[in-house]
């Protein structure tokens, strides 16, 4: 008789599992069949381990013994916090990423998918940006610390493959939004901060004050769409090179247009004003999803107006816990 190879069900560890993308992946795993029979999926939060600390990182890996890792954990904030604390974001994220990657290597993790950000791309570049252009020049000055730390994940993935043959890869989402985001007006990402601002303005009968001119353009991806794609990457994407996960270039819209959609979703009819004394950050970061479309030509993204409406509805329902 030939010996049978026993296939051990995946044990998936998701760092940053209580955040925006982690909650979306948990929904996909638990509610949409993303988790297969016999698999164990564990979603870590910062309460489980401080991943800046290598000892705590090692302890949580020893506790759960993952075969696969989705690495989402990061020290992150909004544009203005990044502008103030670039060194802080650089050092903490380098520590987090190195601790997670090296511990995964030492513990024999089969595959890891790390989450990068479109802010890692060069500031001075041609558009649309694609996966081959990550290291073609310095990132935008506003968040260079965070950006360089994230770029190093791609460097480490290539090195782990070259030296050990590990299949560690990364995804690059564009601007993510959805339920469980950080809706803080001071430190949240642009769309979620605008949801909070607009709802607060509606309650108070005041204008919405948007930081900057409203002219910068972004591609927004709904968190549940991103969660579905990350689970696909974990199971089926075999390249070490990263892959951009984004809606198409034609779906890019301005911050002003995004605010108009938020106002409509929240039934806000007051005044919207733009504070042009505040920085706009990067004016555009147009990314190509051609590589994704080669792999997943028929993937359907949630229409932006529907996704914004669902996000606004979630925020209103969870206002007391979501607004801070």
PDB file of C-alpha atoms in Angstrom:
ATOM      1  CA  UNK A   1       0.000   0.000   0.000  1.00  0.00           C
ATOM      2  CA  UNK A   2       1.213   3.490  -0.811  1.00  0.00           C
ATOM      3  CA  UNK A   3       1.588   5.839   2.098  1.00  0.00           C
ATOM      4  CA  UNK A   4      -1.072   8.503   2.308  1.00  0.00           C
ATOM      5  CA  UNK A   5      -0.072  12.114   2.789  1.00  0.00           C
ATOM      6  CA  UNK A   6      -2.155  13.580   5.561  1.00  0.00           C
ATOM      7  CA  UNK A   7      -3.255  17.129   4.763  1.00  0.00           C
ATOM      8  CA  UNK A   8      -3.489  19.159   7.953  1.00  0.00           C
ATOM      9  CA  UNK A   9      -6.278  21.768   7.880  1.00  0.00           C
ATOM     10  CA  UNK A  10      -5.000  25.330   7.904  1.00  0.00           C
ATOM     11  CA  UNK A  11      -4.562  27.147  11.184  1.00  0.00           C
ATOM     12  CA  UNK A  12      -4.828  30.792  10.196  1.00  0.00           C
ATOM     13  CA  UNK A  13      -3.621  33.581  12.476  1.00  0.00           C
ATOM     14  CA  UNK A  14      -4.798  37.094  11.581  1.00  0.00           C
ATOM     15  CA  UNK A  15      -2.834  39.912  13.209  1.00  0.00           C
ATOM     16  CA  UNK A  16      -4.720  43.166  13.532  1.00  0.00           C
ATOM     17  CA  UNK A  17      -7.848  41.054  13.543  1.00  0.00           C
ATOM     18  CA  UNK A  18     -10.047  43.530  15.419  1.00  0.00           C
ATOM     19  CA  UNK A  19      -9.607  46.372  12.921  1.00  0.00           C
ATOM     20  CA  UNK A  20     -11.334  47.364   9.719  1.00  0.00           C
ATOM     21  CA  UNK A  21      -9.838  44.697   7.434  1.00  0.00           C
ATOM     22  CA  UNK A  22      -9.607  42.032  10.132  1.00  0.00           C
ATOM     23  CA  UNK A  23     -13.321  42.321  10.898  1.00  0.00           C
ATOM     24  CA  UNK A  24     -14.077  42.072   7.177  1.00  0.00           C
ATOM     25  CA  UNK A  25     -11.987  38.898   6.835  1.00  0.00           C
ATOM     26  CA  UNK A  26     -13.692  37.469   9.931  1.00  0.00           C
ATOM     27  CA  UNK A  27     -17.076  38.123   8.310  1.00  0.00           C
ATOM     28  CA  UNK A  28     -15.949  36.430   5.073  1.00  0.00           C
ATOM     29  CA  UNK A  29     -14.548  33.456   7.006  1.00  0.00           C
ATOM     30  CA  UNK A  30     -17.500  32.959   9.349  1.00  0.00           C
ATOM     31  CA  UNK A  31     -20.492  34.154   7.289  1.00  0.00           C
ATOM     32  CA  UNK A  32     -19.528  33.629   3.628  1.00  0.00           C
ATOM     33  CA  UNK A  33     -17.850  30.222   3.657  1.00  0.00           C
ATOM     34  CA  UNK A  34     -14.296  31.531   3.656  1.00  0.00           C
ATOM     35  CA  UNK A  35     -13.395  29.169   6.495  1.00  0.00           C
ATOM     36  CA  UNK A  36     -13.387  25.519   5.405  1.00  0.00           C
ATOM     37  CA  UNK A  37     -14.278  22.530   7.558  1.00  0.00           C
ATOM     38  CA  UNK A  38     -11.637  21.651  10.111  1.00  0.00           C
ATOM     39  CA  UNK A  39      -9.796  24.949   9.819  1.00  0.00           C
ATOM     40  CA  UNK A  40      -8.972  27.167  12.784  1.00  0.00           C
ATOM     41  CA  UNK A  41      -9.048  30.939  12.271  1.00  0.00           C
ATOM     42  CA  UNK A  42      -7.816  33.160  15.103  1.00  0.00           C
ATOM     43  CA  UNK A  43      -8.200  36.942  15.011  1.00  0.00           C
ATOM     44  CA  UNK A  44      -5.723  38.745  17.242  1.00  0.00           C
ATOM     45  CA  UNK A  45      -6.109  42.227  18.656  1.00  0.00           C
ATOM     46  CA  UNK A  46      -3.575  44.401  20.451  1.00  0.00           C
ATOM     47  CA  UNK A  47      -5.000  43.036  23.708  1.00  0.00           C
ATOM     48  CA  UNK A  48      -3.635  39.575  22.830  1.00  0.00           C
ATOM     49  CA  UNK A  49      -0.068  40.712  22.174  1.00  0.00           C
ATOM     50  CA  UNK A  50       2.003  43.835  21.635  1.00  0.00           C
ATOM     51  CA  UNK A  51       3.720  42.860  18.390  1.00  0.00           C
ATOM     52  CA  UNK A  52       6.347  45.577  18.857  1.00  0.00           C
ATOM     53  CA  UNK A  53       7.686  43.202  21.547  1.00  0.00           C
ATOM     54  CA  UNK A  54       9.384  40.112  20.121  1.00  0.00           C
ATOM     55  CA  UNK A  55       8.728  38.060  23.262  1.00  0.00           C
ATOM     56  CA  UNK A  56       4.982  38.676  23.132  1.00  0.00           C
ATOM     57  CA  UNK A  57       4.982  37.971  19.394  1.00  0.00           C
ATOM     58  CA  UNK A  58       6.721  34.651  19.927  1.00  0.00           C
ATOM     59  CA  UNK A  59       4.357  33.715  22.775  1.00  0.00           C
ATOM     60  CA  UNK A  60       1.200  34.286  20.729  1.00  0.00           C
ATOM     61  CA  UNK A  61       2.607  32.265  17.807  1.00  0.00           C
ATOM     62  CA  UNK A  62       3.481  29.415  20.183  1.00  0.00           C
ATOM     63  CA  UNK A  63      -0.035  29.538  21.629  1.00  0.00           C
ATOM     64  CA  UNK A  64      -1.838  29.195  18.290  1.00  0.00           C
ATOM     65  CA  UNK A  65       0.811  27.415  16.141  1.00  0.00           C
ATOM     66  CA  UNK A  66      -0.421  28.863  12.816  1.00  0.00           C
ATOM     67  CA  UNK A  67       0.296  27.251   9.463  1.00  0.00           C
ATOM     68  CA  UNK A  68      -0.801  30.443   7.651  1.00  0.00           C
ATOM     69  CA  UNK A  69      -0.710  34.103   8.665  1.00  0.00           C
ATOM     70  CA  UNK A  70      -2.559  37.170   7.425  1.00  0.00           C
ATOM     71  CA  UNK A  71      -0.552  40.102   8.737  1.00  0.00           C
ATOM     72  CA  UNK A  72      -2.649  43.260   9.085  1.00  0.00           C
ATOM     73  CA  UNK A  73      -1.320  44.723  12.334  1.00  0.00           C
ATOM     74  CA  UNK A  74       0.299  48.124  12.009  1.00  0.00           C
ATOM     75  CA  UNK A  75       0.797  51.392  13.806  1.00  0.00           C
ATOM     76  CA  UNK A  76      -1.342  53.669  11.647  1.00  0.00           C
ATOM     77  CA  UNK A  77      -3.116  57.018  11.727  1.00  0.00           C
ATOM     78  CA  UNK A  78      -4.564  59.738   9.571  1.00  0.00           C
ATOM     79  CA  UNK A  79      -2.595  62.124   7.364  1.00  0.00           C
ATOM     80  CA  UNK A  80      -1.919  64.782   9.978  1.00  0.00           C
ATOM     81  CA  UNK A  81      -0.769  62.361  12.684  1.00  0.00           C
ATOM     82  CA  UNK A  82       1.646  60.768  10.208  1.00  0.00           C
ATOM     83  CA  UNK A  83       3.016  64.199   9.310  1.00  0.00           C
ATOM     84  CA  UNK A  84       3.781  64.866  12.982  1.00  0.00           C
ATOM     85  CA  UNK A  85       5.257  61.472  13.942  1.00  0.00           C
ATOM     86  CA  UNK A  86       7.106  59.925  10.977  1.00  0.00           C
ATOM     87  CA  UNK A  87       9.890  58.490  13.137  1.00  0.00           C
ATOM     88  CA  UNK A  88       7.405  56.877  15.496  1.00  0.00           C
ATOM     89  CA  UNK A  89       5.551  55.211  12.615  1.00  0.00           C
ATOM     90  CA  UNK A  90       8.824  54.074  11.008  1.00  0.00           C
ATOM     91  CA  UNK A  91      10.303  52.434  14.117  1.00  0.00           C
ATOM     92  CA  UNK A  92       7.159  50.777  15.460  1.00  0.00           C
ATOM     93  CA  UNK A  93       6.162  49.315  12.095  1.00  0.00           C
ATOM     94  CA  UNK A  94       9.660  48.004  11.345  1.00  0.00           C
ATOM     95  CA  UNK A  95       9.612  46.230  14.721  1.00  0.00           C
ATOM     96  CA  UNK A  96       6.107  44.810  14.237  1.00  0.00           C
ATOM     97  CA  UNK A  97       6.821  43.527  10.741  1.00  0.00           C
ATOM     98  CA  UNK A  98      10.197  42.015  11.524  1.00  0.00           C
ATOM     99  CA  UNK A  99       8.868  40.318  14.653  1.00  0.00           C
ATOM    100  CA  UNK A 100       5.927  38.779  12.787  1.00  0.00           C
ATOM    101  CA  UNK A 101       7.889  37.712   9.686  1.00  0.00           C
ATOM    102  CA  UNK A 102      10.864  36.276  11.566  1.00  0.00           C
ATOM    103  CA  UNK A 103       8.676  34.470  14.102  1.00  0.00           C
ATOM    104  CA  UNK A 104       6.625  33.001  11.241  1.00  0.00           C
ATOM    105  CA  UNK A 105       9.867  31.768   9.665  1.00  0.00           C
ATOM    106  CA  UNK A 106      11.128  30.246  12.912  1.00  0.00           C
ATOM    107  CA  UNK A 107       7.774  28.541  13.573  1.00  0.00           C
ATOM    108  CA  UNK A 108       7.492  27.028  10.085  1.00  0.00           C
ATOM    109  CA  UNK A 109       4.552  29.074   8.767  1.00  0.00           C
ATOM    110  CA  UNK A 110       3.740  27.831   5.253  1.00  0.00           C
ATOM    111  CA  UNK A 111       2.360  31.041   3.805  1.00  0.00           C
ATOM    112  CA  UNK A 112       1.971  34.630   4.910  1.00  0.00           C
ATOM    113  CA  UNK A 113       0.002  37.449   3.318  1.00  0.00           C
ATOM    114  CA  UNK A 114       0.938  40.918   4.576  1.00  0.00           C
ATOM    115  CA  UNK A 115      -1.070  44.052   3.936  1.00  0.00           C
ATOM    116  CA  UNK A 116       0.790  47.029   2.474  1.00  0.00           C
ATOM    117  CA  UNK A 117      -0.666  50.394   1.430  1.00  0.00           C
ATOM    118  CA  UNK A 118      -0.859  52.466  -1.726  1.00  0.00           C
ATOM    119  CA  UNK A 119       1.002  55.230   0.121  1.00  0.00           C
ATOM    120  CA  UNK A 120       4.215  53.210  -0.356  1.00  0.00           C
ATOM    121  CA  UNK A 121       4.430  54.163  -4.030  1.00  0.00           C
ATOM    122  CA  UNK A 122       6.794  56.915  -5.203  1.00  0.00           C
ATOM    123  CA  UNK A 123       5.517  60.462  -4.932  1.00  0.00           C
ATOM    124  CA  UNK A 124       6.994  61.447  -8.292  1.00  0.00           C
ATOM    125  CA  UNK A 125       5.799  58.801 -10.716  1.00  0.00           C
ATOM    126  CA  UNK A 126       3.772  58.066 -13.810  1.00  0.00           C
ATOM    127  CA  UNK A 127       0.194  56.861 -13.617  1.00  0.00           C
ATOM    128  CA  UNK A 128      -1.355  54.408 -13.283  1.00  0.00           C
ATOM    129  CA  UNK A 129       0.963  52.881 -10.689  1.00  0.00           C
ATOM    130  CA  UNK A 130       1.543  49.131 -10.817  1.00  0.00           C
ATOM    131  CA  UNK A 131       3.252  46.515  -8.661  1.00  0.00           C
ATOM    132  CA  UNK A 132       6.642  46.893 -10.377  1.00  0.00           C
ATOM    133  CA  UNK A 133       7.020  50.544  -9.316  1.00  0.00           C
ATOM    134  CA  UNK A 134       7.137  50.280  -5.509  1.00  0.00           C
ATOM    135  CA  UNK A 135      10.837  51.088  -5.136  1.00  0.00           C
ATOM    136  CA  UNK A 136      11.216  53.554  -8.014  1.00  0.00           C
ATOM    137  CA  UNK A 137      11.676  56.641  -5.842  1.00  0.00           C
ATOM    138  CA  UNK A 138      10.889  58.092  -2.395  1.00  0.00           C
ATOM    139  CA  UNK A 139       7.308  58.076  -1.118  1.00  0.00           C
ATOM    140  CA  UNK A 140       5.370  61.240  -0.317  1.00  0.00           C
ATOM    141  CA  UNK A 141       6.921  63.300   2.492  1.00  0.00           C
ATOM    142  CA  UNK A 142       3.740  63.338   4.556  1.00  0.00           C
ATOM    143  CA  UNK A 143       4.055  59.708   5.728  1.00  0.00           C
ATOM    144  CA  UNK A 144       7.495  58.572   4.601  1.00  0.00           C
ATOM    145  CA  UNK A 145       8.169  56.717   7.875  1.00  0.00           C
ATOM    146  CA  UNK A 146       5.157  54.426   7.597  1.00  0.00           C
ATOM    147  CA  UNK A 147       5.698  54.022   3.842  1.00  0.00           C
ATOM    148  CA  UNK A 148       9.316  52.901   4.112  1.00  0.00           C
ATOM    149  CA  UNK A 149       8.444  50.430   6.879  1.00  0.00           C
ATOM    150  CA  UNK A 150       5.747  48.928   4.668  1.00  0.00           C
ATOM    151  CA  UNK A 151       8.078  48.778   1.648  1.00  0.00           C
ATOM    152  CA  UNK A 152      10.505  46.724   3.710  1.00  0.00           C
ATOM    153  CA  UNK A 153       7.911  43.934   3.989  1.00  0.00           C
ATOM    154  CA  UNK A 154       8.220  43.448   0.220  1.00  0.00           C
ATOM    155  CA  UNK A 155      12.021  43.395   0.551  1.00  0.00           C
ATOM    156  CA  UNK A 156      11.830  40.839   3.372  1.00  0.00           C
ATOM    157  CA  UNK A 157       9.360  38.644   1.464  1.00  0.00           C
ATOM    158  CA  UNK A 158      11.806  38.431  -1.453  1.00  0.00           C
ATOM    159  CA  UNK A 159      14.692  37.672   0.921  1.00  0.00           C
ATOM    160  CA  UNK A 160      12.800  34.918   2.756  1.00  0.00           C
ATOM    161  CA  UNK A 161      11.981  33.340  -0.602  1.00  0.00           C
ATOM    162  CA  UNK A 162      15.548  33.639  -1.886  1.00  0.00           C
ATOM    163  CA  UNK A 163      17.141  32.245   1.271  1.00  0.00           C
ATOM    164  CA  UNK A 164      14.512  29.779   2.497  1.00  0.00           C
ATOM    165  CA  UNK A 165      11.980  29.309  -0.307  1.00  0.00           C
ATOM    166  CA  UNK A 166       9.146  30.711   1.825  1.00  0.00           C
ATOM    167  CA  UNK A 167       5.982  31.817   0.052  1.00  0.00           C
ATOM    168  CA  UNK A 168       5.433  35.057   1.885  1.00  0.00           C
ATOM    169  CA  UNK A 169       3.670  37.695  -0.209  1.00  0.00           C
ATOM    170  CA  UNK A 170       1.782  40.965   0.172  1.00  0.00           C
ATOM    171  CA  UNK A 171      -1.325  42.760  -1.023  1.00  0.00           C
ATOM    172  CA  UNK A 172      -1.565  46.485  -1.727  1.00  0.00           C
ATOM    173  CA  UNK A 173      -5.090  47.798  -1.208  1.00  0.00           C
ATOM    174  CA  UNK A 174      -6.088  51.303  -2.167  1.00  0.00           C
ATOM    175  CA  UNK A 175      -8.122  53.414   0.285  1.00  0.00           C
ATOM    176  CA  UNK A 176     -10.130  50.983   2.423  1.00  0.00           C
ATOM    177  CA  UNK A 177     -13.336  51.877   4.260  1.00  0.00           C
ATOM    178  CA  UNK A 178     -16.237  50.100   5.901  1.00  0.00           C
ATOM    179  CA  UNK A 179     -17.664  48.970   9.254  1.00  0.00           C
ATOM    180  CA  UNK A 180     -15.281  48.849  12.240  1.00  0.00           C
ATOM    181  CA  UNK A 181     -13.005  51.512  10.762  1.00  0.00           C
ATOM    182  CA  UNK A 182     -11.391  54.192  12.916  1.00  0.00           C
ATOM    183  CA  UNK A 183     -13.910  57.001  12.453  1.00  0.00           C
ATOM    184  CA  UNK A 184     -11.925  59.491  14.536  1.00  0.00           C
ATOM    185  CA  UNK A 185     -12.089  62.990  13.039  1.00  0.00           C
ATOM    186  CA  UNK A 186      -8.481  63.651  14.069  1.00  0.00           C
ATOM    187  CA  UNK A 187      -6.807  60.337  13.269  1.00  0.00           C
ATOM    188  CA  UNK A 188      -9.159  58.380  11.001  1.00  0.00           C
ATOM    189  CA  UNK A 189      -8.744  57.734   7.309  1.00  0.00           C
ATOM    190  CA  UNK A 190     -10.292  60.339   5.057  1.00  0.00           C
ATOM    191  CA  UNK A 191     -13.617  58.740   4.155  1.00  0.00           C
ATOM    192  CA  UNK A 192     -14.386  57.474   7.662  1.00  0.00           C
ATOM    193  CA  UNK A 193     -13.426  60.787   9.263  1.00  0.00           C
ATOM    194  CA  UNK A 194     -15.798  62.515   6.819  1.00  0.00           C
ATOM    195  CA  UNK A 195     -18.620  60.147   7.799  1.00  0.00           C
ATOM    196  CA  UNK A 196     -18.166  61.189  11.434  1.00  0.00           C
ATOM    197  CA  UNK A 197     -17.857  64.889  10.553  1.00  0.00           C
ATOM    198  CA  UNK A 198     -20.951  64.844   8.378  1.00  0.00           C
ATOM    199  CA  UNK A 199     -23.110  62.968  10.892  1.00  0.00           C
ATOM    200  CA  UNK A 200     -21.943  65.283  13.696  1.00  0.00           C
ATOM    201  CA  UNK A 201     -22.695  68.351  11.544  1.00  0.00           C
ATOM    202  CA  UNK A 202     -26.175  67.014  10.823  1.00  0.00           C
ATOM    203  CA  UNK A 203     -26.860  66.491  14.543  1.00  0.00           C
ATOM    204  CA  UNK A 204     -25.544  69.939  15.460  1.00  0.00           C
ATOM    205  CA  UNK A 205     -26.973  71.814  12.491  1.00  0.00           C
ATOM    206  CA  UNK A 206     -23.514  73.087  11.542  1.00  0.00           C
ATOM    207  CA  UNK A 207     -21.489  73.041   8.280  1.00  0.00           C
ATOM    208  CA  UNK A 208     -19.132  70.203   7.393  1.00  0.00           C
ATOM    209  CA  UNK A 209     -15.541  71.448   7.376  1.00  0.00           C
ATOM    210  CA  UNK A 210     -13.425  69.316   4.997  1.00  0.00           C
ATOM    211  CA  UNK A 211      -9.644  69.536   5.411  1.00  0.00           C
ATOM    212  CA  UNK A 212      -7.990  70.627   2.161  1.00  0.00           C
ATOM    213  CA  UNK A 213      -9.425  71.592  -1.192  1.00  0.00           C
ATOM    214  CA  UNK A 214     -11.418  68.420  -1.901  1.00  0.00           C
ATOM    215  CA  UNK A 215      -9.483  68.018  -5.153  1.00  0.00           C
ATOM    216  CA  UNK A 216      -7.255  64.991  -4.352  1.00  0.00           C
ATOM    217  CA  UNK A 217      -8.472  61.825  -6.069  1.00  0.00           C
ATOM    218  CA  UNK A 218      -8.602  58.335  -4.564  1.00  0.00           C
ATOM    219  CA  UNK A 219      -9.727  54.795  -5.373  1.00  0.00           C
ATOM    220  CA  UNK A 220     -11.847  53.487  -2.498  1.00  0.00           C
ATOM    221  CA  UNK A 221     -12.343  49.776  -1.815  1.00  0.00           C
ATOM    222  CA  UNK A 222     -15.053  48.447   0.496  1.00  0.00           C
ATOM    223  CA  UNK A 223     -13.597  46.391   3.337  1.00  0.00           C
ATOM    224  CA  UNK A 224     -15.728  43.305   2.639  1.00  0.00           C
ATOM    225  CA  UNK A 225     -14.546  43.245  -0.987  1.00  0.00           C
ATOM    226  CA  UNK A 226     -10.973  43.459   0.258  1.00  0.00           C
ATOM    227  CA  UNK A 227     -11.610  40.673   2.784  1.00  0.00           C
ATOM    228  CA  UNK A 228     -12.892  38.371   0.041  1.00  0.00           C
ATOM    229  CA  UNK A 229      -9.835  39.082  -2.092  1.00  0.00           C
ATOM    230  CA  UNK A 230      -7.350  38.549   0.747  1.00  0.00           C
ATOM    231  CA  UNK A 231      -8.854  35.118   1.497  1.00  0.00           C
ATOM    232  CA  UNK A 232      -8.434  34.319  -2.216  1.00  0.00           C
ATOM    233  CA  UNK A 233      -4.788  35.463  -2.096  1.00  0.00           C
ATOM    234  CA  UNK A 234      -4.148  33.257   0.945  1.00  0.00           C
ATOM    235  CA  UNK A 235      -5.538  30.188  -0.798  1.00  0.00           C
ATOM    236  CA  UNK A 236      -4.625  30.628  -4.449  1.00  0.00           C
ATOM    237  CA  UNK A 237      -2.160  33.433  -5.242  1.00  0.00           C
ATOM    238  CA  UNK A 238       1.309  31.876  -5.575  1.00  0.00           C
ATOM    239  CA  UNK A 239       3.553  34.818  -6.464  1.00  0.00           C
ATOM    240  CA  UNK A 240       5.998  36.413  -4.033  1.00  0.00           C
ATOM    241  CA  UNK A 241       5.564  39.720  -5.839  1.00  0.00           C
ATOM    242  CA  UNK A 242       2.742  41.780  -4.333  1.00  0.00           C
ATOM    243  CA  UNK A 243      -0.632  42.358  -5.948  1.00  0.00           C
ATOM    244  CA  UNK A 244      -2.698  45.557  -5.949  1.00  0.00           C
ATOM    245  CA  UNK A 245      -6.256  44.995  -4.733  1.00  0.00           C
ATOM    246  CA  UNK A 246      -8.341  47.858  -6.027  1.00  0.00           C
ATOM    247  CA  UNK A 247     -11.270  48.985  -8.066  1.00  0.00           C
ATOM    248  CA  UNK A 248     -10.360  50.126 -11.575  1.00  0.00           C
ATOM    249  CA  UNK A 249      -8.837  53.466 -12.521  1.00  0.00           C
ATOM    250  CA  UNK A 250     -12.190  54.613 -13.861  1.00  0.00           C
ATOM    251  CA  UNK A 251     -13.644  54.350 -10.322  1.00  0.00           C
ATOM    252  CA  UNK A 252     -11.308  57.016  -8.895  1.00  0.00           C
ATOM    253  CA  UNK A 253     -13.101  60.031  -7.461  1.00  0.00           C
ATOM    254  CA  UNK A 254     -12.264  63.265  -5.666  1.00  0.00           C
ATOM    255  CA  UNK A 255     -12.583  63.846  -1.931  1.00  0.00           C
ATOM    256  CA  UNK A 256     -15.334  66.357  -2.771  1.00  0.00           C
ATOM    257  CA  UNK A 257     -17.238  63.698  -4.729  1.00  0.00           C
ATOM    258  CA  UNK A 258     -16.789  61.241  -1.839  1.00  0.00           C
ATOM    259  CA  UNK A 259     -18.150  63.826   0.606  1.00  0.00           C
ATOM    260  CA  UNK A 260     -21.158  64.385  -1.650  1.00  0.00           C
ATOM    261  CA  UNK A 261     -21.910  60.638  -1.553  1.00  0.00           C
ATOM    262  CA  UNK A 262     -21.572  60.622   2.245  1.00  0.00           C
ATOM    263  CA  UNK A 263     -23.881  63.632   2.561  1.00  0.00           C
ATOM    264  CA  UNK A 264     -26.461  61.882   0.404  1.00  0.00           C
ATOM    265  CA  UNK A 265     -26.194  58.637   2.401  1.00  0.00           C
ATOM    266  CA  UNK A 266     -26.668  60.538   5.679  1.00  0.00           C
ATOM    267  CA  UNK A 267     -29.340  62.850   4.246  1.00  0.00           C
ATOM    268  CA  UNK A 268     -27.202  65.884   5.117  1.00  0.00           C
ATOM    269  CA  UNK A 269     -28.450  69.034   3.392  1.00  0.00           C
ATOM    270  CA  UNK A 270     -26.281  71.612   5.162  1.00  0.00           C
ATOM    271  CA  UNK A 271     -23.265  73.526   3.922  1.00  0.00           C
ATOM    272  CA  UNK A 272     -20.024  71.760   2.963  1.00  0.00           C
ATOM    273  CA  UNK A 273     -16.917  73.950   3.128  1.00  0.00           C
ATOM    274  CA  UNK A 274     -13.285  73.218   2.277  1.00  0.00           C
ATOM    275  CA  UNK A 275     -10.404  74.479   4.426  1.00  0.00           C
ATOM    276  CA  UNK A 276      -7.703  75.198   1.864  1.00  0.00           C
ATOM    277  CA  UNK A 277      -5.247  76.216   4.611  1.00  0.00           C
ATOM    278  CA  UNK A 278      -4.929  72.492   5.416  1.00  0.00           C
ATOM    279  CA  UNK A 279      -2.660  70.158   3.457  1.00  0.00           C
ATOM    280  CA  UNK A 280      -4.120  68.039   0.653  1.00  0.00           C
ATOM    281  CA  UNK A 281      -1.433  65.361   0.949  1.00  0.00           C
ATOM    282  CA  UNK A 282      -0.860  63.434  -2.264  1.00  0.00           C
ATOM    283  CA  UNK A 283      -3.081  64.743  -5.073  1.00  0.00           C
ATOM    284  CA  UNK A 284      -3.520  61.321  -6.690  1.00  0.00           C
ATOM    285  CA  UNK A 285      -2.346  57.731  -6.285  1.00  0.00           C
ATOM    286  CA  UNK A 286      -4.044  56.130  -9.283  1.00  0.00           C
ATOM    287  CA  UNK A 287      -3.312  52.392  -9.211  1.00  0.00           C
ATOM    288  CA  UNK A 288      -3.757  49.776 -11.916  1.00  0.00           C
ATOM    289  CA  UNK A 289      -5.698  46.630 -11.049  1.00  0.00           C
ATOM    290  CA  UNK A 290      -4.705  44.926 -14.334  1.00  0.00           C
ATOM    291  CA  UNK A 291      -2.810  42.165 -12.502  1.00  0.00           C
ATOM    292  CA  UNK A 292      -5.821  41.430 -10.288  1.00  0.00           C
ATOM    293  CA  UNK A 293      -8.069  41.349 -13.339  1.00  0.00           C
ATOM    294  CA  UNK A 294      -5.795  38.810 -15.040  1.00  0.00           C
ATOM    295  CA  UNK A 295      -6.361  36.497 -12.074  1.00  0.00           C
ATOM    296  CA  UNK A 296      -9.944  37.483 -11.220  1.00  0.00           C
ATOM    297  CA  UNK A 297     -11.556  38.963 -14.354  1.00  0.00           C
ATOM    298  CA  UNK A 298     -15.081  38.432 -13.053  1.00  0.00           C
ATOM    299  CA  UNK A 299     -14.723  39.685  -9.472  1.00  0.00           C
ATOM    300  CA  UNK A 300     -17.551  42.128  -8.747  1.00  0.00           C
ATOM    301  CA  UNK A 301     -16.862  45.091  -6.468  1.00  0.00           C
ATOM    302  CA  UNK A 302     -19.658  46.534  -4.349  1.00  0.00           C
ATOM    303  CA  UNK A 303     -20.884  49.763  -6.019  1.00  0.00           C
ATOM    304  CA  UNK A 304     -19.387  52.729  -4.147  1.00  0.00           C
ATOM    305  CA  UNK A 305     -22.681  54.446  -3.355  1.00  0.00           C
ATOM    306  CA  UNK A 306     -24.024  51.203  -1.831  1.00  0.00           C
ATOM    307  CA  UNK A 307     -20.836  50.587   0.148  1.00  0.00           C
ATOM    308  CA  UNK A 308     -20.810  54.150   1.504  1.00  0.00           C
ATOM    309  CA  UNK A 309     -24.484  53.842   2.477  1.00  0.00           C
ATOM    310  CA  UNK A 310     -23.846  50.561   4.337  1.00  0.00           C
ATOM    311  CA  UNK A 311     -20.840  52.121   6.084  1.00  0.00           C
ATOM    312  CA  UNK A 312     -22.842  55.189   7.105  1.00  0.00           C
ATOM    313  CA  UNK A 313     -25.679  52.995   8.382  1.00  0.00           C
ATOM    314  CA  UNK A 314     -23.199  50.965  10.455  1.00  0.00           C
ATOM    315  CA  UNK A 315     -21.664  54.145  11.875  1.00  0.00           C
ATOM    316  CA  UNK A 316     -25.035  55.579  12.873  1.00  0.00           C
ATOM    317  CA  UNK A 317     -26.068  52.290  14.508  1.00  0.00           C
ATOM    318  CA  UNK A 318     -22.773  52.139  16.412  1.00  0.00           C
ATOM    319  CA  UNK A 319     -22.294  55.875  16.905  1.00  0.00           C
ATOM    320  CA  UNK A 320     -21.381  55.808  20.593  1.00  0.00           C
ATOM    321  CA  UNK A 321     -18.487  53.374  20.108  1.00  0.00           C
ATOM    322  CA  UNK A 322     -17.447  54.336  16.570  1.00  0.00           C
ATOM    323  CA  UNK A 323     -17.056  58.094  16.793  1.00  0.00           C
ATOM    324  CA  UNK A 324     -14.011  58.316  19.071  1.00  0.00           C
TER     325      UNK A 324
END
